[in-house]
CSV table of C-alpha atoms and ligand atoms in Angstrom, one decimal:
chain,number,residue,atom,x,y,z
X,1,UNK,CA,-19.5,-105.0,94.2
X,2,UNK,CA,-21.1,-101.8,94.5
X,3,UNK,CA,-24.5,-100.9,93.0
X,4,UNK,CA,-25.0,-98.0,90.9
X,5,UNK,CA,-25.5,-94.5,92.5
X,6,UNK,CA,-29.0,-94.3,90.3
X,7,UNK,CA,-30.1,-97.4,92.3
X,8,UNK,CA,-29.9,-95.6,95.3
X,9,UNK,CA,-32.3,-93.1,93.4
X,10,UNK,CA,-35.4,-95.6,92.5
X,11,UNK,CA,-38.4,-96.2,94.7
X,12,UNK,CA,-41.0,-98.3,94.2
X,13,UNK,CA,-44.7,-99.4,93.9
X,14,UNK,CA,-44.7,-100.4,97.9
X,15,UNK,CA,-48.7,-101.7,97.2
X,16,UNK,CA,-46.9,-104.9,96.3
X,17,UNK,CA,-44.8,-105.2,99.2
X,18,UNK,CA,-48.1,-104.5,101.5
X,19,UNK,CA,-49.7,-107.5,99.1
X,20,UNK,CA,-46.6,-109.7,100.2
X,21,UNK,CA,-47.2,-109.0,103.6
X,22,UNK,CA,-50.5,-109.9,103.9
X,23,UNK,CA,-50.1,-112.9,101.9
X,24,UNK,CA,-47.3,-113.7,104.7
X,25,UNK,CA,-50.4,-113.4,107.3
X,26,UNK,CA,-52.7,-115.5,105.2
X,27,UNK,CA,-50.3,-118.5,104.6
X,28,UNK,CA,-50.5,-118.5,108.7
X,29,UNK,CA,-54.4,-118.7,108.4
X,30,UNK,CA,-55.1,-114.7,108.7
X,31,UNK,CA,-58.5,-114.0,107.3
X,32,UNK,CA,-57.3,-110.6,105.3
X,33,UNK,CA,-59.4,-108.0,103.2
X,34,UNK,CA,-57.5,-106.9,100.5
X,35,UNK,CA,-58.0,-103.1,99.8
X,36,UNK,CA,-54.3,-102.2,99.1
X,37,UNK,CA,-54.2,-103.0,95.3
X,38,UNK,CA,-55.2,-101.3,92.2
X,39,UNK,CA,-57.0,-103.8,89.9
X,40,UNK,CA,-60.2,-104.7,88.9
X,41,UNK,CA,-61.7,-107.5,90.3
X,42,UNK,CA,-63.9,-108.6,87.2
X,43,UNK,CA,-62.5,-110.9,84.2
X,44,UNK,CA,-61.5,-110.0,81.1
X,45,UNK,CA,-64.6,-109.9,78.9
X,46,UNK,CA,-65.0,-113.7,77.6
X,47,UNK,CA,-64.7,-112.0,73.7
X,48,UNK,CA,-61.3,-110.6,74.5
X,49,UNK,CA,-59.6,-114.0,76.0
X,50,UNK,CA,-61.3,-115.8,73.2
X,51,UNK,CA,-59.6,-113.4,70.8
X,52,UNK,CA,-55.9,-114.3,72.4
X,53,UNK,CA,-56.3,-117.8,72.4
X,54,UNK,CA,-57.1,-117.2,68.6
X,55,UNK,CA,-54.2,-115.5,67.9
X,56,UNK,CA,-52.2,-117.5,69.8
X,57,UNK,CA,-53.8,-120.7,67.4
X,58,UNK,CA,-53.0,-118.9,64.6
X,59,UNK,CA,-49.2,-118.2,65.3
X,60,UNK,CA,-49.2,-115.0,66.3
X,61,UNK,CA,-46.2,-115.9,68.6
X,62,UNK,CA,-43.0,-114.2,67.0
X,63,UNK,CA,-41.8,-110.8,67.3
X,64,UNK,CA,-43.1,-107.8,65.8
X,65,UNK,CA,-42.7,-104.3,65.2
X,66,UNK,CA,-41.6,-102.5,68.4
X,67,UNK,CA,-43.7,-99.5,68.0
X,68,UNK,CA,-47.0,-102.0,67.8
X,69,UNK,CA,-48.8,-103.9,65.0
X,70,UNK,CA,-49.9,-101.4,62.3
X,71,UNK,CA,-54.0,-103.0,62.5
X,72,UNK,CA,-53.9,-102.5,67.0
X,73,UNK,CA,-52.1,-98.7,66.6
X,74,UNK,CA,-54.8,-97.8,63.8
X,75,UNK,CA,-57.1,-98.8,66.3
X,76,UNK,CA,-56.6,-96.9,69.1
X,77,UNK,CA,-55.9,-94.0,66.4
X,78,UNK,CA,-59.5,-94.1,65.5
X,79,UNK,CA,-61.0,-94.6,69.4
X,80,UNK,CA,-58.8,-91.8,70.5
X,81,UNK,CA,-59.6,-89.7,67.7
X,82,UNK,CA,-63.6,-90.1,68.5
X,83,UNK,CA,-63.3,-89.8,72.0
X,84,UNK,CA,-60.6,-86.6,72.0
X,85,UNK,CA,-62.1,-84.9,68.3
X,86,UNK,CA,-58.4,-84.8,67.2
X,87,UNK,CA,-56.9,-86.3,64.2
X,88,UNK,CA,-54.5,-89.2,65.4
X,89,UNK,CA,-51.7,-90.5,63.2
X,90,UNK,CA,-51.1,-94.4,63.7
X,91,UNK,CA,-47.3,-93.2,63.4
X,92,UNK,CA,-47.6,-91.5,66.8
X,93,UNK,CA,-49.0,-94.4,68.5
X,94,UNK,CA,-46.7,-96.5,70.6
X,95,UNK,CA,-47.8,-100.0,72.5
X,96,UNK,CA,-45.9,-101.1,75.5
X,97,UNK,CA,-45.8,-104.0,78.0
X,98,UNK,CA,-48.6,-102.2,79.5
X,99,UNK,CA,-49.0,-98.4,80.2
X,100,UNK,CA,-46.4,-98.0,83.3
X,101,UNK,CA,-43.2,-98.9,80.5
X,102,UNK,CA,-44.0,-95.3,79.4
X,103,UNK,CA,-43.3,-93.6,82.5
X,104,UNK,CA,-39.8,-95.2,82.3
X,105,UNK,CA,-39.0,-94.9,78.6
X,106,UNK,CA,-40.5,-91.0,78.6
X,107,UNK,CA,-38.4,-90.0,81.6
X,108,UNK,CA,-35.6,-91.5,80.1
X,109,UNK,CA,-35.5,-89.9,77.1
X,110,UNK,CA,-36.3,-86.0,78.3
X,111,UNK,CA,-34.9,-86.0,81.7
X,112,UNK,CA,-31.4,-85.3,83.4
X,113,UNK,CA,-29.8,-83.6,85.9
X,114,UNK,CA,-30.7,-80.1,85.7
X,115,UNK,CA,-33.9,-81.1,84.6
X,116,UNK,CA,-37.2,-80.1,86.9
X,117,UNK,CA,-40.7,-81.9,86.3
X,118,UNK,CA,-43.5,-80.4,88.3
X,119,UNK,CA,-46.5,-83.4,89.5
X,120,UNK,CA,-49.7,-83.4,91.5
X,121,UNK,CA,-49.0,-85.3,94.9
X,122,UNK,CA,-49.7,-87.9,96.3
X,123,UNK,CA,-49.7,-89.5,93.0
X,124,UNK,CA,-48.8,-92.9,91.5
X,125,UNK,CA,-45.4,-93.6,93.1
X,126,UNK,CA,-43.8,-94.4,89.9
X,127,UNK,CA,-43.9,-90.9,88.6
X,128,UNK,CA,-41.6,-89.6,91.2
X,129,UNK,CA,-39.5,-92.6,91.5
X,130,UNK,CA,-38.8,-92.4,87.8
X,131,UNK,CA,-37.8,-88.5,88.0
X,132,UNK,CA,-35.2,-89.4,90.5
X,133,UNK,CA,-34.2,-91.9,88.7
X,134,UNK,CA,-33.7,-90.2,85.7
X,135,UNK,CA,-31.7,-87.6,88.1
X,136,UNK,CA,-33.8,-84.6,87.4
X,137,UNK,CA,-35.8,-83.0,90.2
X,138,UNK,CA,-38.9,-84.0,91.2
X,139,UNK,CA,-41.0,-80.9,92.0
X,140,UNK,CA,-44.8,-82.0,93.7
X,141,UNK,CA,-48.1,-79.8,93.7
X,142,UNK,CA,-50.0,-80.3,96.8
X,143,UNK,CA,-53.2,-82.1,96.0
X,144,UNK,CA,-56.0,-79.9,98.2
X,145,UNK,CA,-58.3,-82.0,100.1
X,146,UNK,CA,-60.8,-79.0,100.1
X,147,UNK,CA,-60.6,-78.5,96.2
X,148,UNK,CA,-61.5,-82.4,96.3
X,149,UNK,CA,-58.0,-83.4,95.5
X,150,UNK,CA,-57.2,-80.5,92.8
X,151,UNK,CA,-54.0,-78.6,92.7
X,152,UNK,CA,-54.2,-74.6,93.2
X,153,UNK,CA,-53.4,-73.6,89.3
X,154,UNK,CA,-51.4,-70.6,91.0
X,155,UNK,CA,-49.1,-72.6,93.6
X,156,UNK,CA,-48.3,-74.9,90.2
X,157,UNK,CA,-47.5,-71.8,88.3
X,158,UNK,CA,-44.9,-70.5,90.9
X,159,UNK,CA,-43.8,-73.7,90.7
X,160,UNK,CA,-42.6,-73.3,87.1
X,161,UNK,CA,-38.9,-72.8,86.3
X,162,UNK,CA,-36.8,-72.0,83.3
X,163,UNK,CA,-35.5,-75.7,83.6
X,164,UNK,CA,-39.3,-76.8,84.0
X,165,UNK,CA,-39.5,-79.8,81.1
X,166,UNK,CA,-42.6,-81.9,81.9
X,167,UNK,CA,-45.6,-81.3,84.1
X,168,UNK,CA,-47.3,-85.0,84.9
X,169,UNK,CA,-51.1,-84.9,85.1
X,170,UNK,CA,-53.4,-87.9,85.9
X,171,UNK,CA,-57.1,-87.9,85.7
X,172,UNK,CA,-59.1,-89.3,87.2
X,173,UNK,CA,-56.7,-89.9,89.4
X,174,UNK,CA,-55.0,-92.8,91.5
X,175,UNK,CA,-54.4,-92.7,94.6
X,176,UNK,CA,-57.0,-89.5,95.4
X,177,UNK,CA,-59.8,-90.1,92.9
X,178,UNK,CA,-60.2,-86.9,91.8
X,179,UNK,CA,-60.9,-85.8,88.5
X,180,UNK,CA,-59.4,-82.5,87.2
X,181,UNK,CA,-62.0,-79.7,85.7
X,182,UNK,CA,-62.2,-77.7,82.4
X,183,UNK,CA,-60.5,-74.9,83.8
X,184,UNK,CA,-58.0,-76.7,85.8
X,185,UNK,CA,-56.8,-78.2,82.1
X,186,UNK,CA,-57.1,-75.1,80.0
X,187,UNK,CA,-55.1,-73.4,82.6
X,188,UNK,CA,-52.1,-76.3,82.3
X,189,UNK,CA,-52.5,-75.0,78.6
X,190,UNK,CA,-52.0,-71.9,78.4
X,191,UNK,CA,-49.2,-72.3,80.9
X,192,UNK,CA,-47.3,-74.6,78.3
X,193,UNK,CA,-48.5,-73.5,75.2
X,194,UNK,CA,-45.9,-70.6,74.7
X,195,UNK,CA,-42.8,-72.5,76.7
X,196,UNK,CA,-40.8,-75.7,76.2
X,197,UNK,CA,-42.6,-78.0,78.5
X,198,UNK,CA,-44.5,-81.1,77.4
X,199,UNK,CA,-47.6,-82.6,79.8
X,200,UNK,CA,-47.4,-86.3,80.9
X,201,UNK,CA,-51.7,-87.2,80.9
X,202,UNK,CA,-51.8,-90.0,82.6
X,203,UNK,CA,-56.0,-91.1,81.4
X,204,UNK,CA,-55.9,-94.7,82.1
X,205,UNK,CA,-59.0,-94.2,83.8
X,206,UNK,CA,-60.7,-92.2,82.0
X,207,UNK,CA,-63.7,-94.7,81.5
X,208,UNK,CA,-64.0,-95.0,85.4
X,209,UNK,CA,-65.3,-91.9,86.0
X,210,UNK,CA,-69.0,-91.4,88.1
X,211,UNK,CA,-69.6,-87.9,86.8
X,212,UNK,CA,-69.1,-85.4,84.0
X,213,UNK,CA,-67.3,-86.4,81.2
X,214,UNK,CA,-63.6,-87.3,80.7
X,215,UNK,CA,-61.8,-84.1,79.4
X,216,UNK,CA,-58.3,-85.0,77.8
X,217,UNK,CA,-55.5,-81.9,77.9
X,218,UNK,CA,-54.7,-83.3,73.8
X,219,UNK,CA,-58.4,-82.4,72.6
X,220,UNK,CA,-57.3,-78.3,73.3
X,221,UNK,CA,-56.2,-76.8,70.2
X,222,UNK,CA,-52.0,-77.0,69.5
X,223,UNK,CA,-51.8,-79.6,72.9
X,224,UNK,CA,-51.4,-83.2,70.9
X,225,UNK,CA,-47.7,-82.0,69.6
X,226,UNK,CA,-47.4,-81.1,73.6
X,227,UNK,CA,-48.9,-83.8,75.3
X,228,UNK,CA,-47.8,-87.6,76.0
X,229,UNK,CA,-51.0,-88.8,76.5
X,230,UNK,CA,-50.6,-92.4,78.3
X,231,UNK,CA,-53.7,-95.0,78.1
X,232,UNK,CA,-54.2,-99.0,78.3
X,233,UNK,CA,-56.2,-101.7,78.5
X,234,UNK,CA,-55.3,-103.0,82.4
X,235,UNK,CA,-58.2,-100.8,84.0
X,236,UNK,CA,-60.7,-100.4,81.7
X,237,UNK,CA,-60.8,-104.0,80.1
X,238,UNK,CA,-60.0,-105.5,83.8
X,239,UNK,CA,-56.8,-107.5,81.9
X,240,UNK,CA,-54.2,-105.9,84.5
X,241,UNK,CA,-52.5,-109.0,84.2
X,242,UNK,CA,-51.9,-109.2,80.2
X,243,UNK,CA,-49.4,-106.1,80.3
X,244,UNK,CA,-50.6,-104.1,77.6
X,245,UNK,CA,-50.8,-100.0,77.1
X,246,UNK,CA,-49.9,-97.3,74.9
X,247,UNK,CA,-49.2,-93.7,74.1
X,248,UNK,CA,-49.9,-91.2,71.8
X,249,UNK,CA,-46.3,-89.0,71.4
X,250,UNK,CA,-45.3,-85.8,69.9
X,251,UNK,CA,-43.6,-86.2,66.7
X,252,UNK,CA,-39.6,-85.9,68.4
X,253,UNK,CA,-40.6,-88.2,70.9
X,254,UNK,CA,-42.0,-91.3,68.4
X,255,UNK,CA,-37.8,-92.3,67.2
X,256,UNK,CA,-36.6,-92.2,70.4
X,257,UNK,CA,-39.4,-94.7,72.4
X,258,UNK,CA,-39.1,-96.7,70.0
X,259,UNK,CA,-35.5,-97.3,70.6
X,260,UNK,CA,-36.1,-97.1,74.0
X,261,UNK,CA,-38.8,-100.6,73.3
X,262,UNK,CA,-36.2,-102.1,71.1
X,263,UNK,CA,-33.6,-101.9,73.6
X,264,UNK,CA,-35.8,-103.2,76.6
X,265,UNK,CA,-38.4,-105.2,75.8
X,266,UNK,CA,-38.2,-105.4,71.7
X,267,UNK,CA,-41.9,-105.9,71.6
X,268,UNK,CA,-45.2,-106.4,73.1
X,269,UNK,CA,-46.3,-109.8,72.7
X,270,UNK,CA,-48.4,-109.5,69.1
X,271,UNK,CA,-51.0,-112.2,70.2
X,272,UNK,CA,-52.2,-109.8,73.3
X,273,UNK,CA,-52.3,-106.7,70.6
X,274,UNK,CA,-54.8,-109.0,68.8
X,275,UNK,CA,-56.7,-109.1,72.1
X,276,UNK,CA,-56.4,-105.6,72.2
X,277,UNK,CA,-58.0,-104.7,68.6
X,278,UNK,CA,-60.5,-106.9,69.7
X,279,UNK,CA,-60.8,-105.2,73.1
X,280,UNK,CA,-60.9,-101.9,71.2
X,281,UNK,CA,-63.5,-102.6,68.5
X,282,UNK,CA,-65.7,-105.6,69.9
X,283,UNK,CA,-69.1,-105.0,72.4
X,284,UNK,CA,-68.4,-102.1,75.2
X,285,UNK,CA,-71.2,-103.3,77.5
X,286,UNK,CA,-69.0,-104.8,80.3
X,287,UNK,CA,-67.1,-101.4,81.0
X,288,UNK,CA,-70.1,-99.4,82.0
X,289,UNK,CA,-71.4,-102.5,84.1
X,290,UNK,CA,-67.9,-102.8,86.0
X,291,UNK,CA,-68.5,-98.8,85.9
X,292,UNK,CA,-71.8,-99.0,87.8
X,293,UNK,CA,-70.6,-101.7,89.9
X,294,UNK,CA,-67.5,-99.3,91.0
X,295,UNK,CA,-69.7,-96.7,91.6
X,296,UNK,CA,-72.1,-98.3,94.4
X,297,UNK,CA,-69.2,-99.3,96.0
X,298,UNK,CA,-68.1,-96.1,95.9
X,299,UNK,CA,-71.0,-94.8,97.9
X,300,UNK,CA,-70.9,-97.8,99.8
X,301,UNK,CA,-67.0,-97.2,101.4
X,302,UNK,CA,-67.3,-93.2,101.4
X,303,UNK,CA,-70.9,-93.1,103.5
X,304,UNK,CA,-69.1,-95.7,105.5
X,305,UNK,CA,-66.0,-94.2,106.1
X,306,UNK,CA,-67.3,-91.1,107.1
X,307,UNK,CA,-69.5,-92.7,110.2
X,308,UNK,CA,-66.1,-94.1,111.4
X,309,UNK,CA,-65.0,-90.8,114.3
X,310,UNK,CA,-62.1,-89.9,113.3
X,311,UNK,CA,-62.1,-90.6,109.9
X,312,UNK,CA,-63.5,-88.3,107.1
X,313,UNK,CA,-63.8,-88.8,103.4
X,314,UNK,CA,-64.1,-86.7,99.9
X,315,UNK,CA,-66.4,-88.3,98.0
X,316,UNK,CA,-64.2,-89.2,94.4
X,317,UNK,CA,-65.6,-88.2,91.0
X,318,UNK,CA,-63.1,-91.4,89.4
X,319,UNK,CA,-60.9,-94.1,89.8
X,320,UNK,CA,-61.8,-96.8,92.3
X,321,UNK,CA,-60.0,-95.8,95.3
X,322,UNK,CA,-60.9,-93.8,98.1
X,323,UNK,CA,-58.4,-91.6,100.0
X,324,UNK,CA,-59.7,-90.3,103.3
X,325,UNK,CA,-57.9,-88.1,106.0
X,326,UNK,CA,-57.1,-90.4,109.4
X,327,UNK,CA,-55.5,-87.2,111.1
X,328,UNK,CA,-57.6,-87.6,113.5
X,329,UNK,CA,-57.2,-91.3,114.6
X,330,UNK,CA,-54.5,-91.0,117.2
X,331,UNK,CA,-51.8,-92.8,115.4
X,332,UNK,CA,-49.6,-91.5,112.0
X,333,UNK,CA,-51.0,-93.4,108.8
X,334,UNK,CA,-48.3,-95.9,108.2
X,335,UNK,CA,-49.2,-96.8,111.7
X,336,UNK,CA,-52.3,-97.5,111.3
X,337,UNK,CA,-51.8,-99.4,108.1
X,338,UNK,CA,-50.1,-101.6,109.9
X,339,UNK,CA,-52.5,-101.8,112.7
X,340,UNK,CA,-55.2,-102.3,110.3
X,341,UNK,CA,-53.7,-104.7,108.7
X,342,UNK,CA,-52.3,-106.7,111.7
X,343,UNK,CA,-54.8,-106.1,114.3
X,344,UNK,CA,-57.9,-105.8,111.9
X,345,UNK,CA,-56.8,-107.6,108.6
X,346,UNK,CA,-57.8,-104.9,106.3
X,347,UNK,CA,-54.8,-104.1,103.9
X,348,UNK,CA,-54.6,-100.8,103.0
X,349,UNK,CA,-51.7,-98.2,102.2
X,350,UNK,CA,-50.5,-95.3,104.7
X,351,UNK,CA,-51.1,-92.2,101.9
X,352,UNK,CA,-47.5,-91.7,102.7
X,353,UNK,CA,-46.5,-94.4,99.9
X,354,UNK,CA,-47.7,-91.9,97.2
X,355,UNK,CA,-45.2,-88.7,98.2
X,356,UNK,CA,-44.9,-86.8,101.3
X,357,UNK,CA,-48.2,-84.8,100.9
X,358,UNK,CA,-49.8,-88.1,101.7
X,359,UNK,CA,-49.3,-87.8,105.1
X,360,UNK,CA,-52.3,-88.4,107.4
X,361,UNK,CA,-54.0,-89.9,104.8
X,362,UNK,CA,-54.7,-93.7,103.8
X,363,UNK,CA,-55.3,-95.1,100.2
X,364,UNK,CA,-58.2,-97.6,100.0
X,365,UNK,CA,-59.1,-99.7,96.8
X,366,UNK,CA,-62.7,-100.5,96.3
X,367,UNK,CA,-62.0,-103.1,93.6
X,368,UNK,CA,-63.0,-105.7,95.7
X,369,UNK,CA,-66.8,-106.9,96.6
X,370,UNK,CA,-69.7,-105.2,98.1
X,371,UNK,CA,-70.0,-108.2,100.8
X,372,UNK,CA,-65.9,-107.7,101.9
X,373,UNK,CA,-66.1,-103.7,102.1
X,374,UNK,CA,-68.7,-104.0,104.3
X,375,UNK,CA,-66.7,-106.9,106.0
X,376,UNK,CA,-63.9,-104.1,106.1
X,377,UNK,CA,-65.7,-101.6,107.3
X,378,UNK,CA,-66.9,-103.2,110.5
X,379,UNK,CA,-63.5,-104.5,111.1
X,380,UNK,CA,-62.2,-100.9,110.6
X,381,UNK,CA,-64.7,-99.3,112.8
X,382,UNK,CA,-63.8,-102.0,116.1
X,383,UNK,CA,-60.2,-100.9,115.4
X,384,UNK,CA,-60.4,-97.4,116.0
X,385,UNK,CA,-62.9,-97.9,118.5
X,386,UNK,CA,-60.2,-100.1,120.4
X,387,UNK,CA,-57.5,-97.4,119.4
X,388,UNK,CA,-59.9,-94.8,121.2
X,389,UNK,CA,-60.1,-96.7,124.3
X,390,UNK,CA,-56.6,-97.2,124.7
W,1,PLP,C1,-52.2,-93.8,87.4
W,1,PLP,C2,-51.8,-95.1,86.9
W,1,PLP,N1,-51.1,-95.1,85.7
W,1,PLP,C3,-50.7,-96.2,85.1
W,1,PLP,C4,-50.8,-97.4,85.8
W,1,PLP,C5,-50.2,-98.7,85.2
W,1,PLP,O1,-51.1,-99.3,84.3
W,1,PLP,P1,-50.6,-100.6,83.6
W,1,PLP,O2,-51.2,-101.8,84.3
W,1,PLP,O3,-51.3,-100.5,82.2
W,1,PLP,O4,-49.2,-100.7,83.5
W,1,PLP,C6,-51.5,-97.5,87.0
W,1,PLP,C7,-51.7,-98.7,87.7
W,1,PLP,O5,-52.1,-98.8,88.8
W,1,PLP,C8,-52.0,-96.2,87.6
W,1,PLP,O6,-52.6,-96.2,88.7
């Protein structure tokens, strides 16, 4: 039996197979330093669980409304209406499985062959994987080291095509880091505002940010009918693990999400949206303490980094990964992923696994302790200084 000719299309998220591997080495004793996934290290605030395990008591344990409870959507109406000065109506909300079922569901219901979608790379592998899917073409903006991983507005713009559809933006951003400016987002604007195009905003980290303040593409006048704007709980809340996100859609695209839920999933499990109300409206404190935390270790892994010859790194404004330039190692960066991994046990990802203009680059995840980044560090440094000598 053959497998479909889209099959052949998909990629994938290859930070779990690197995961896998690793886990491979430990089961044989390995001692491993894991810096290849994306996921808090912290617990979901105490308040949250204990909101779950109430709902869950109280029989919150059928199916619901596709689109989200009415009480969680009105919710995240009212945060993202504070945080982006827009007026939100609960109608527009949609809550998934967490935030990645969006990517799916929103490329399958504007995208086809013919189709073009235009998207900063390197960037969360899913995006692209999901255009090809979807067979449409997958069109990617070179992420500029030396703009600290921003596109050129003007290489985007001749980018642009009659069958341009969606333009995917995600800030701050995984796997550089970098956080787009005012300008950069008022130019995306104006670019859509007189053409058929809608933006993908991709914020699910806006509250990991180290400078500035978040800036959502939906706050600028006319772009909320325009703009898919994707957010969740996994990053923010550390509950990566619960699987629940959301979106905030243009009117046309509300009906057919919703169809697209009912079909796949037919709901997100009610007693985690009760979590999530609670997430939403209960005390905020441990998100700028997980914020601080990320942001030392920041410092901690870039200062580091950049001592190792050979190695140099941008500084990110968000996220909590660090993506620094290895050109100058000796070796290609999915080799030295694996040497790091196998000679060094540091697990990392070659900056190849997030598009092509990942090359010579390496994705590290500082969502892991103070104490085992420095660990990593030293082990990184004896490994290129072995590489060096060879
Ligand atoms: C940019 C970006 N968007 C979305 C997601 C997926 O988030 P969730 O766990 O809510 O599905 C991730 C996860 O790593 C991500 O990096």
């Amino acid at each position: 039996m053959e497998l479909s000719q889209r099959m052949s299309r998909l990629g994938t998220e290859t930070a779990f197979q690197v995961l896998a591997k690793a886990q491979a080495l430990e089961a044989k004793g390995k001692d491993i330093i894991h810096l290849e996934i994306g996921e808090p290290d912290f617990d979901t605030p105490q308040h949250i669980r204990d909101a779950a395990t109430k709902a869950l008591n109280k029989g919150y344990t059928h199916y619901c409304n596709s689109q989200g409870i009415v009480p969680l959507r009105q919710e995240i109406a009212k945060v993202t209406e504070k945080t982006r000065g827009v007026k939100i109506d609960p109608d527009r909300v949609v809550v998934t499985p967490g935030a990645k079922p969006i990517m799916f569901y929103i490329m399958m219901a504007l995208l086809e062959e013919g189709d073009e979608a235009i998207f900063p790379s390197p960037l969360y592998p899913i995006y692209e994987s999901m255009i090809n899917f979807s067979g449409a073409k997958a069109v990617p903006v070179r992420l500029h080291e030396e703009l600290g991983f921003r596109f050129d507005l003007d290489e985007l713009k001749a980018r642009l095509t009659p069958r341009t559809k969606l333009i995917i933006l995600n800030s701050p951003q995984n796997p550089t880091g970098s956080v787009l400016e005012e300008a950069d987002i008022r130019g995306i604007a104006e670019i859509v505002c007189d053409r058929d195009i809608y933006v993908f905003s991709d914020e699910v980290y806006e509250h990991i940010l180290y400078e500035g303040k978040h800036i959502s593409i939906a706050s600028l006048p006319g772009m909320l009918d325009k703009t898919i704007l994707l957010n969740g709980f996994s990053k923010t809340y550390a509950m990566t693990g619960w699987r629940l996100g959301y979106a905030i859609l243009p009117p046309k695209l509300i009906e057919p999400v919703v169809r697209l839920i009912t079909n796949s999933v037919s709901c997100t499990a009610p007693f985690l949206q009760h979590a999530g109300i609670e997430a939403l409206t209960g005390p905020q404190e441990s998100v700028p303490i997980m914020v601080a935390e990320f942001k030392k270790r920041r410092d901690l892994i870039v200062d580091g980094l950049n001592q190792i010859p050979g190695i140099s790194c941008v500084r990110p404004k968000g996220a909590f990964y660090v993506f620094p330039n290895v050109k100058k190692v000796g070796i290609d960066c999915r080799q030295f992923a694996d040497y790091l991994l196998y000679e060094a046990g540091v697990a990392i990802l070659p900056g190849t696994h997030f598009g092509e203009y990942g090359e010579g680059y390496i994705r590290l995840s500082y969502a892991n302790s103070q104490e085992n980044i420095k660990k990593a560090l030293d082990r990184i440094r004896e490994a290129v200084a072995k590489l060096n000598k060879k």
